JSON list of C-alpha atoms in Angstrom, two decimals:
[
{"chain": "A", "resi": 1, "resn": "MET", "atom": "CA", "xyz": [-139.36, 51.43, 0.05]},
{"chain": "A", "resi": 2, "resn": "GLY", "atom": "CA", "xyz": [-136.99, 49.73, -2.34]},
{"chain": "A", "resi": 3, "resn": "LYS", "atom": "CA", "xyz": [-133.93, 47.85, -1.17]},
{"chain": "A", "resi": 4, "resn": "GLY", "atom": "CA", "xyz": [-131.38, 49.34, -3.60]},
{"chain": "A", "resi": 5, "resn": "ARG", "atom": "CA", "xyz": [-130.19, 52.16, -1.38]},
{"chain": "A", "resi": 6, "resn": "VAL", "atom": "CA", "xyz": [-129.67, 49.94, 1.66]},
{"chain": "A", "resi": 7, "resn": "GLU", "atom": "CA", "xyz": [-127.68, 47.50, -0.47]},
{"chain": "A", "resi": 8, "resn": "ALA", "atom": "CA", "xyz": [-125.50, 50.28, -1.91]},
{"chain": "A", "resi": 9, "resn": "PHE", "atom": "CA", "xyz": [-124.96, 51.85, 1.51]},
{"chain": "A", "resi": 10, "resn": "THR", "atom": "CA", "xyz": [-124.04, 48.48, 3.03]},
{"chain": "A", "resi": 11, "resn": "ASP", "atom": "CA", "xyz": [-121.57, 47.78, 0.21]},
{"chain": "A", "resi": 12, "resn": "GLY", "atom": "CA", "xyz": [-119.95, 51.18, 0.79]},
{"chain": "A", "resi": 13, "resn": "VAL", "atom": "CA", "xyz": [-119.64, 50.73, 4.54]},
{"chain": "A", "resi": 14, "resn": "VAL", "atom": "CA", "xyz": [-118.18, 47.24, 4.17]},
{"chain": "A", "resi": 15, "resn": "ALA", "atom": "CA", "xyz": [-115.63, 48.57, 1.66]},
{"chain": "A", "resi": 16, "resn": "ILE", "atom": "CA", "xyz": [-114.61, 51.29, 4.12]},
{"chain": "A", "resi": 17, "resn": "ILE", "atom": "CA", "xyz": [-114.29, 48.78, 6.97]},
{"chain": "A", "resi": 18, "resn": "ILE", "atom": "CA", "xyz": [-111.97, 46.59, 4.92]},
{"chain": "A", "resi": 19, "resn": "THR", "atom": "CA", "xyz": [-109.97, 49.64, 3.81]},
{"chain": "A", "resi": 20, "resn": "ILE", "atom": "CA", "xyz": [-109.48, 50.78, 7.41]},
{"chain": "A", "resi": 21, "resn": "MET", "atom": "CA", "xyz": [-108.36, 47.30, 8.42]},
{"chain": "A", "resi": 22, "resn": "VAL", "atom": "CA", "xyz": [-105.77, 47.06, 5.65]},
{"chain": "A", "resi": 23, "resn": "LEU", "atom": "CA", "xyz": [-104.40, 50.50, 6.57]},
{"chain": "A", "resi": 24, "resn": "GLU", "atom": "CA", "xyz": [-103.56, 49.07, 10.01]},
{"chain": "A", "resi": 25, "resn": "LEU", "atom": "CA", "xyz": [-101.03, 46.73, 8.38]},
{"chain": "A", "resi": 26, "resn": "LYS", "atom": "CA", "xyz": [-97.56, 48.20, 8.71]},
{"chain": "A", "resi": 27, "resn": "VAL", "atom": "CA", "xyz": [-94.62, 47.82, 6.38]},
{"chain": "A", "resi": 28, "resn": "PRO", "atom": "CA", "xyz": [-91.95, 45.54, 7.90]},
{"chain": "A", "resi": 29, "resn": "HIS", "atom": "CA", "xyz": [-88.72, 47.17, 9.05]},
{"chain": "A", "resi": 30, "resn": "GLY", "atom": "CA", "xyz": [-86.06, 45.13, 7.33]},
{"chain": "A", "resi": 31, "resn": "GLU", "atom": "CA", "xyz": [-85.47, 43.44, 4.05]},
{"chain": "A", "resi": 32, "resn": "ASP", "atom": "CA", "xyz": [-85.38, 39.78, 4.97]},
{"chain": "A", "resi": 33, "resn": "LEU", "atom": "CA", "xyz": [-88.07, 37.28, 5.90]},
{"chain": "A", "resi": 34, "resn": "ALA", "atom": "CA", "xyz": [-87.21, 37.65, 9.59]},
{"chain": "A", "resi": 35, "resn": "ALA", "atom": "CA", "xyz": [-88.66, 41.17, 9.42]},
{"chain": "A", "resi": 36, "resn": "LEU", "atom": "CA", "xyz": [-92.09, 39.62, 8.82]},
{"chain": "A", "resi": 37, "resn": "ALA", "atom": "CA", "xyz": [-92.11, 37.48, 11.98]},
{"chain": "A", "resi": 38, "resn": "PRO", "atom": "CA", "xyz": [-93.10, 40.23, 14.44]},
{"chain": "A", "resi": 39, "resn": "LEU", "atom": "CA", "xyz": [-96.07, 41.12, 12.22]},
{"chain": "A", "resi": 40, "resn": "TRP", "atom": "CA", "xyz": [-97.73, 37.69, 12.19]},
{"chain": "A", "resi": 41, "resn": "PRO", "atom": "CA", "xyz": [-100.29, 38.49, 14.96]},
{"chain": "A", "resi": 42, "resn": "ILE", "atom": "CA", "xyz": [-101.44, 41.63, 13.16]},
{"chain": "A", "resi": 43, "resn": "PHE", "atom": "CA", "xyz": [-101.60, 39.87, 9.79]},
{"chain": "A", "resi": 44, "resn": "PHE", "atom": "CA", "xyz": [-103.44, 36.85, 11.19]},
{"chain": "A", "resi": 45, "resn": "SER", "atom": "CA", "xyz": [-105.94, 39.15, 12.94]},
{"chain": "A", "resi": 46, "resn": "TYR", "atom": "CA", "xyz": [-106.46, 41.01, 9.67]},
{"chain": "A", "resi": 47, "resn": "VAL", "atom": "CA", "xyz": [-107.06, 37.80, 7.70]},
{"chain": "A", "resi": 48, "resn": "LEU", "atom": "CA", "xyz": [-109.57, 36.53, 10.28]},
{"chain": "A", "resi": 49, "resn": "SER", "atom": "CA", "xyz": [-111.43, 39.85, 10.30]},
{"chain": "A", "resi": 50, "resn": "PHE", "atom": "CA", "xyz": [-111.36, 40.18, 6.52]},
{"chain": "A", "resi": 51, "resn": "VAL", "atom": "CA", "xyz": [-112.94, 36.74, 6.26]},
{"chain": "A", "resi": 52, "resn": "ASN", "atom": "CA", "xyz": [-115.57, 37.61, 8.89]},
{"chain": "A", "resi": 53, "resn": "VAL", "atom": "CA", "xyz": [-116.51, 40.90, 7.23]},
{"chain": "A", "resi": 54, "resn": "GLY", "atom": "CA", "xyz": [-116.59, 39.12, 3.87]},
{"chain": "A", "resi": 55, "resn": "ILE", "atom": "CA", "xyz": [-118.91, 36.46, 5.28]},
{"chain": "A", "resi": 56, "resn": "TYR", "atom": "CA", "xyz": [-121.36, 39.10, 6.48]},
{"chain": "A", "resi": 57, "resn": "TRP", "atom": "CA", "xyz": [-121.19, 40.97, 3.18]},
{"chain": "A", "resi": 58, "resn": "ASN", "atom": "CA", "xyz": [-121.75, 37.76, 1.22]},
{"chain": "A", "resi": 59, "resn": "ASN", "atom": "CA", "xyz": [-124.72, 36.71, 3.37]},
{"chain": "A", "resi": 60, "resn": "LEU", "atom": "CA", "xyz": [-126.26, 40.19, 3.29]},
{"chain": "A", "resi": 61, "resn": "HIS", "atom": "CA", "xyz": [-125.98, 40.17, -0.48]},
{"chain": "A", "resi": 62, "resn": "ASN", "atom": "CA", "xyz": [-127.76, 36.82, -0.73]},
{"chain": "A", "resi": 63, "resn": "MET", "atom": "CA", "xyz": [-130.35, 37.77, 1.85]},
{"chain": "A", "resi": 64, "resn": "PHE", "atom": "CA", "xyz": [-131.25, 41.13, 0.28]},
{"chain": "A", "resi": 65, "resn": "HIS", "atom": "CA", "xyz": [-131.50, 39.45, -3.10]},
{"chain": "A", "resi": 66, "resn": "THR", "atom": "CA", "xyz": [-134.50, 37.47, -1.80]},
{"chain": "A", "resi": 67, "resn": "VAL", "atom": "CA", "xyz": [-136.41, 40.38, -0.26]},
{"chain": "A", "resi": 68, "resn": "GLN", "atom": "CA", "xyz": [-138.58, 42.85, -2.12]},
{"chain": "A", "resi": 69, "resn": "ARG", "atom": "CA", "xyz": [-138.53, 45.91, 0.12]},
{"chain": "A", "resi": 70, "resn": "VAL", "atom": "CA", "xyz": [-137.31, 47.41, 3.36]},
{"chain": "A", "resi": 71, "resn": "ASP", "atom": "CA", "xyz": [-138.82, 49.68, 5.98]},
{"chain": "A", "resi": 72, "resn": "GLY", "atom": "CA", "xyz": [-137.52, 51.90, 8.76]},
{"chain": "A", "resi": 73, "resn": "ARG", "atom": "CA", "xyz": [-137.10, 48.99, 11.17]},
{"chain": "A", "resi": 74, "resn": "VAL", "atom": "CA", "xyz": [-135.02, 47.07, 8.63]},
{"chain": "A", "resi": 75, "resn": "LEU", "atom": "CA", "xyz": [-132.90, 50.16, 7.96]},
{"chain": "A", "resi": 76, "resn": "TRP", "atom": "CA", "xyz": [-132.19, 50.60, 11.67]},
{"chain": "A", "resi": 77, "resn": "ALA", "atom": "CA", "xyz": [-131.47, 46.89, 12.10]},
{"chain": "A", "resi": 78, "resn": "ASN", "atom": "CA", "xyz": [-129.03, 47.04, 9.18]},
{"chain": "A", "resi": 79, "resn": "LEU", "atom": "CA", "xyz": [-127.36, 50.12, 10.69]},
{"chain": "A", "resi": 80, "resn": "ASN", "atom": "CA", "xyz": [-127.04, 48.24, 13.97]},
{"chain": "A", "resi": 81, "resn": "LEU", "atom": "CA", "xyz": [-125.19, 45.44, 12.18]},
{"chain": "A", "resi": 82, "resn": "LEU", "atom": "CA", "xyz": [-123.00, 47.92, 10.31]},
{"chain": "A", "resi": 83, "resn": "PHE", "atom": "CA", "xyz": [-122.15, 49.63, 13.61]},
{"chain": "A", "resi": 84, "resn": "TRP", "atom": "CA", "xyz": [-120.80, 46.42, 15.13]},
{"chain": "A", "resi": 85, "resn": "LEU", "atom": "CA", "xyz": [-119.00, 45.55, 11.92]},
{"chain": "A", "resi": 86, "resn": "SER", "atom": "CA", "xyz": [-117.45, 49.03, 11.87]},
{"chain": "A", "resi": 87, "resn": "LEU", "atom": "CA", "xyz": [-115.79, 48.24, 15.22]},
{"chain": "A", "resi": 88, "resn": "MET", "atom": "CA", "xyz": [-114.01, 45.29, 13.62]},
{"chain": "A", "resi": 89, "resn": "PRO", "atom": "CA", "xyz": [-110.93, 47.35, 12.64]},
{"chain": "A", "resi": 90, "resn": "VAL", "atom": "CA", "xyz": [-110.51, 48.49, 16.26]},
{"chain": "A", "resi": 91, "resn": "THR", "atom": "CA", "xyz": [-111.00, 45.07, 17.85]},
{"chain": "A", "resi": 92, "resn": "THR", "atom": "CA", "xyz": [-108.80, 43.50, 15.17]},
{"chain": "A", "resi": 93, "resn": "ALA", "atom": "CA", "xyz": [-105.96, 45.93, 15.87]},
{"chain": "A", "resi": 94, "resn": "PHE", "atom": "CA", "xyz": [-106.44, 45.53, 19.64]},
{"chain": "A", "resi": 95, "resn": "MET", "atom": "CA", "xyz": [-106.10, 41.76, 19.36]},
{"chain": "A", "resi": 96, "resn": "GLY", "atom": "CA", "xyz": [-103.21, 41.78, 16.88]},
{"chain": "A", "resi": 97, "resn": "GLU", "atom": "CA", "xyz": [-101.17, 44.55, 18.49]},
{"chain": "A", "resi": 98, "resn": "ASN", "atom": "CA", "xyz": [-101.41, 42.80, 21.85]},
{"chain": "A", "resi": 99, "resn": "HIS", "atom": "CA", "xyz": [-100.37, 39.41, 20.46]},
{"chain": "A", "resi": 100, "resn": "PHE", "atom": "CA", "xyz": [-103.62, 37.66, 21.33]},
{"chain": "A", "resi": 101, "resn": "ALA", "atom": "CA", "xyz": [-103.65, 38.53, 25.02]},
{"chain": "A", "resi": 102, "resn": "PRO", "atom": "CA", "xyz": [-106.81, 37.22, 26.76]},
{"chain": "A", "resi": 103, "resn": "VAL", "atom": "CA", "xyz": [-108.68, 40.53, 27.17]},
{"chain": "A", "resi": 104, "resn": "PRO", "atom": "CA", "xyz": [-108.19, 41.68, 23.55]},
{"chain": "A", "resi": 105, "resn": "VAL", "atom": "CA", "xyz": [-109.22, 38.22, 22.29]},
{"chain": "A", "resi": 106, "resn": "ALA", "atom": "CA", "xyz": [-112.34, 38.38, 24.48]},
{"chain": "A", "resi": 107, "resn": "VAL", "atom": "CA", "xyz": [-113.15, 41.91, 23.26]},
{"chain": "A", "resi": 108, "resn": "TYR", "atom": "CA", "xyz": [-112.80, 40.69, 19.68]},
{"chain": "A", "resi": 109, "resn": "GLY", "atom": "CA", "xyz": [-115.18, 37.84, 20.51]},
{"chain": "A", "resi": 110, "resn": "VAL", "atom": "CA", "xyz": [-117.69, 40.26, 22.03]},
{"chain": "A", "resi": 111, "resn": "ASP", "atom": "CA", "xyz": [-117.64, 42.22, 18.77]},
{"chain": "A", "resi": 112, "resn": "LEU", "atom": "CA", "xyz": [-118.19, 39.02, 16.78]},
{"chain": "A", "resi": 113, "resn": "ALA", "atom": "CA", "xyz": [-121.05, 38.02, 19.09]},
{"chain": "A", "resi": 114, "resn": "LEU", "atom": "CA", "xyz": [-122.68, 41.44, 18.81]},
{"chain": "A", "resi": 115, "resn": "CYS", "atom": "CA", "xyz": [-122.39, 41.26, 15.01]},
{"chain": "A", "resi": 116, "resn": "ALA", "atom": "CA", "xyz": [-124.17, 37.90, 15.16]},
{"chain": "A", "resi": 117, "resn": "VAL", "atom": "CA", "xyz": [-126.90, 39.29, 17.43]},
{"chain": "A", "resi": 118, "resn": "ALA", "atom": "CA", "xyz": [-127.35, 42.30, 15.13]},
{"chain": "A", "resi": 119, "resn": "TYR", "atom": "CA", "xyz": [-127.56, 40.00, 12.09]},
{"chain": "A", "resi": 120, "resn": "ASN", "atom": "CA", "xyz": [-130.26, 37.98, 13.84]},
{"chain": "A", "resi": 121, "resn": "ILE", "atom": "CA", "xyz": [-132.20, 41.17, 14.62]},
{"chain": "A", "resi": 122, "resn": "LEU", "atom": "CA", "xyz": [-132.01, 42.14, 10.94]},
{"chain": "A", "resi": 123, "resn": "VAL", "atom": "CA", "xyz": [-133.29, 38.70, 9.97]},
{"chain": "A", "resi": 124, "resn": "ILE", "atom": "CA", "xyz": [-136.21, 39.03, 12.41]},
{"chain": "A", "resi": 125, "resn": "LYS", "atom": "CA", "xyz": [-137.15, 42.48, 11.04]},
{"chain": "A", "resi": 126, "resn": "LEU", "atom": "CA", "xyz": [-137.01, 41.22, 7.45]},
{"chain": "A", "resi": 127, "resn": "ARG", "atom": "CA", "xyz": [-139.09, 38.18, 8.35]},
{"chain": "A", "resi": 128, "resn": "HIS", "atom": "CA", "xyz": [-141.73, 40.38, 10.01]},
{"chain": "A", "resi": 129, "resn": "LEU", "atom": "CA", "xyz": [-141.83, 42.65, 6.99]},
{"chain": "A", "resi": 130, "resn": "HIS", "atom": "CA", "xyz": [-142.09, 39.90, 4.38]},
{"chain": "A", "resi": 131, "resn": "GLY", "atom": "CA", "xyz": [-143.94, 37.14, 6.18]},
{"chain": "A", "resi": 132, "resn": "ALA", "atom": "CA", "xyz": [-143.32, 33.48, 6.85]},
{"chain": "A", "resi": 133, "resn": "GLU", "atom": "CA", "xyz": [-144.26, 32.15, 3.40]},
{"chain": "A", "resi": 134, "resn": "THR", "atom": "CA", "xyz": [-141.78, 34.19, 1.35]},
{"chain": "A", "resi": 135, "resn": "THR", "atom": "CA", "xyz": [-138.65, 32.97, -0.42]},
{"chain": "A", "resi": 136, "resn": "PHE", "atom": "CA", "xyz": [-136.64, 34.79, 2.23]},
{"chain": "A", "resi": 137, "resn": "ALA", "atom": "CA", "xyz": [-138.31, 33.00, 5.15]},
{"chain": "A", "resi": 138, "resn": "ARG", "atom": "CA", "xyz": [-138.19, 29.60, 3.43]},
{"chain": "A", "resi": 139, "resn": "ALA", "atom": "CA", "xyz": [-134.49, 30.03, 2.61]},
{"chain": "A", "resi": 140, "resn": "LEU", "atom": "CA", "xyz": [-133.68, 31.07, 6.13]},
{"chain": "A", "resi": 141, "resn": "GLY", "atom": "CA", "xyz": [-135.47, 28.16, 7.74]},
{"chain": "A", "resi": 142, "resn": "GLN", "atom": "CA", "xyz": [-134.63, 27.68, 11.42]},
{"chain": "A", "resi": 143, "resn": "ASP", "atom": "CA", "xyz": [-131.17, 29.26, 10.93]},
{"chain": "A", "resi": 144, "resn": "ARG", "atom": "CA", "xyz": [-129.45, 26.64, 13.07]},
{"chain": "A", "resi": 145, "resn": "LYS", "atom": "CA", "xyz": [-126.07, 27.70, 11.76]},
{"chain": "A", "resi": 146, "resn": "GLY", "atom": "CA", "xyz": [-126.64, 31.24, 12.99]},
{"chain": "A", "resi": 147, "resn": "LYS", "atom": "CA", "xyz": [-127.73, 30.09, 16.44]},
{"chain": "A", "resi": 148, "resn": "ILE", "atom": "CA", "xyz": [-124.84, 27.66, 16.76]},
{"chain": "A", "resi": 149, "resn": "SER", "atom": "CA", "xyz": [-122.42, 30.41, 15.72]},
{"chain": "A", "resi": 150, "resn": "LEU", "atom": "CA", "xyz": [-123.66, 32.76, 18.42]},
{"chain": "A", "resi": 151, "resn": "ALA", "atom": "CA", "xyz": [-123.36, 30.00, 21.04]},
{"chain": "A", "resi": 152, "resn": "LEU", "atom": "CA", "xyz": [-119.81, 29.28, 19.87]},
{"chain": "A", "resi": 153, "resn": "TYR", "atom": "CA", "xyz": [-118.87, 32.97, 20.08]},
{"chain": "A", "resi": 154, "resn": "LEU", "atom": "CA", "xyz": [-120.15, 33.14, 23.65]},
{"chain": "A", "resi": 155, "resn": "ALA", "atom": "CA", "xyz": [-118.24, 29.97, 24.53]},
{"chain": "A", "resi": 156, "resn": "GLY", "atom": "CA", "xyz": [-115.13, 31.39, 22.89]},
{"chain": "A", "resi": 157, "resn": "ILE", "atom": "CA", "xyz": [-115.36, 34.58, 24.93]},
{"chain": "A", "resi": 158, "resn": "ALA", "atom": "CA", "xyz": [-115.63, 32.63, 28.19]},
{"chain": "A", "resi": 159, "resn": "LEU", "atom": "CA", "xyz": [-112.96, 30.08, 27.27]},
{"chain": "A", "resi": 160, "resn": "THR", "atom": "CA", "xyz": [-110.53, 32.83, 26.30]},
{"chain": "A", "resi": 161, "resn": "PHE", "atom": "CA", "xyz": [-109.88, 33.30, 30.00]},
{"chain": "A", "resi": 162, "resn": "VAL", "atom": "CA", "xyz": [-108.87, 29.65, 30.27]},
{"chain": "A", "resi": 163, "resn": "SER", "atom": "CA", "xyz": [-106.61, 30.01, 27.21]},
{"chain": "A", "resi": 164, "resn": "GLN", "atom": "CA", "xyz": [-106.81, 32.76, 24.63]},
{"chain": "A", "resi": 165, "resn": "TRP", "atom": "CA", "xyz": [-105.92, 30.19, 21.97]},
{"chain": "A", "resi": 166, "resn": "ILE", "atom": "CA", "xyz": [-109.15, 28.30, 22.66]},
{"chain": "A", "resi": 167, "resn": "GLY", "atom": "CA", "xyz": [-111.07, 31.52, 21.98]},
{"chain": "A", "resi": 168, "resn": "VAL", "atom": "CA", "xyz": [-109.11, 32.18, 18.79]},
{"chain": "A", "resi": 169, "resn": "ALA", "atom": "CA", "xyz": [-109.65, 28.59, 17.66]},
{"chain": "A", "resi": 170, "resn": "ILE", "atom": "CA", "xyz": [-113.40, 28.91, 18.19]},
{"chain": "A", "resi": 171, "resn": "TYR", "atom": "CA", "xyz": [-113.54, 32.18, 16.23]},
{"chain": "A", "resi": 172, "resn": "VAL", "atom": "CA", "xyz": [-111.63, 30.47, 13.39]},
{"chain": "A", "resi": 173, "resn": "LEU", "atom": "CA", "xyz": [-114.01, 27.50, 13.59]},
{"chain": "A", "resi": 174, "resn": "VAL", "atom": "CA", "xyz": [-117.07, 29.74, 13.18]},
{"chain": "A", "resi": 175, "resn": "ALA", "atom": "CA", "xyz": [-115.46, 31.53, 10.23]},
{"chain": "A", "resi": 176, "resn": "THR", "atom": "CA", "xyz": [-114.64, 28.14, 8.69]},
{"chain": "A", "resi": 177, "resn": "ILE", "atom": "CA", "xyz": [-118.25, 27.01, 9.11]},
{"chain": "A", "resi": 178, "resn": "TRP", "atom": "CA", "xyz": [-119.46, 30.11, 7.24]},
{"chain": "A", "resi": 179, "resn": "PHE", "atom": "CA", "xyz": [-116.59, 30.38, 4.74]},
{"chain": "A", "resi": 180, "resn": "ALA", "atom": "CA", "xyz": [-118.40, 28.39, 2.08]},
{"chain": "A", "resi": 181, "resn": "PRO", "atom": "CA", "xyz": [-121.16, 30.66, 0.76]},
{"chain": "A", "resi": 182, "resn": "ASP", "atom": "CA", "xyz": [-124.56, 29.98, 2.27]},
{"chain": "A", "resi": 183, "resn": "LYS", "atom": "CA", "xyz": [-126.51, 28.09, -0.40]},
{"chain": "A", "resi": 184, "resn": "ARG", "atom": "CA", "xyz": [-129.91, 28.32, 1.32]},
{"chain": "A", "resi": 185, "resn": "PHE", "atom": "CA", "xyz": [-130.80, 31.52, -0.52]},
{"chain": "A", "resi": 186, "resn": "GLU", "atom": "CA", "xyz": [-129.21, 30.57, -3.83]},
{"chain": "A", "resi": 187, "resn": "ARG", "atom": "CA", "xyz": [-131.09, 27.25, -4.03]},
{"chain": "A", "resi": 188, "resn": "LEU", "atom": "CA", "xyz": [-134.49, 28.92, -3.68]},
{"chain": "A", "resi": 189, "resn": "ILE", "atom": "CA", "xyz": [-133.65, 31.79, -6.03]},
{"chain": "A", "resi": 190, "resn": "GLU", "atom": "CA", "xyz": [-132.72, 29.34, -8.78]},
{"chain": "A", "resi": 191, "resn": "LYS", "atom": "CA", "xyz": [-136.11, 27.55, -8.54]}
]
């Protein structure tokens, strides 16, 4: 089947996820800059999650641009990824509302790790469907960045119980690594 519907559905779900996250931001009580100070954990959590959701949306866009079709396994793999992404508003609020306490930071990391696992499953299903010699497979390569990211998430979860700020720093590091759009797909599409 064609890929248009899965792309449109994914775009819609990502838009809803971002909308739900922004609705969690509360208006400050007060009219001076000091009124903003208590909201910094919630705002920082929102920014980090917005960037992470944006990274997945950007990479899904590039990835689906290189594939020709999808099947039932790809649809289910994409839904799996969207499920874990849809929990991002909850884990974001949990972390921000609790001022980066260790358990909420670890739960947020688990969600990030499960998003990464789900993304890898989607990649595997697309690779099986399209084969190893396609533009998609060539662009993906060994996906070292994806594997390193998952390892960092797992380290961040564990290290959160040493210091939650180590976990947060690792999650920011992974987002920073992915913040620049992934050029692997774009380079092959342009050829």
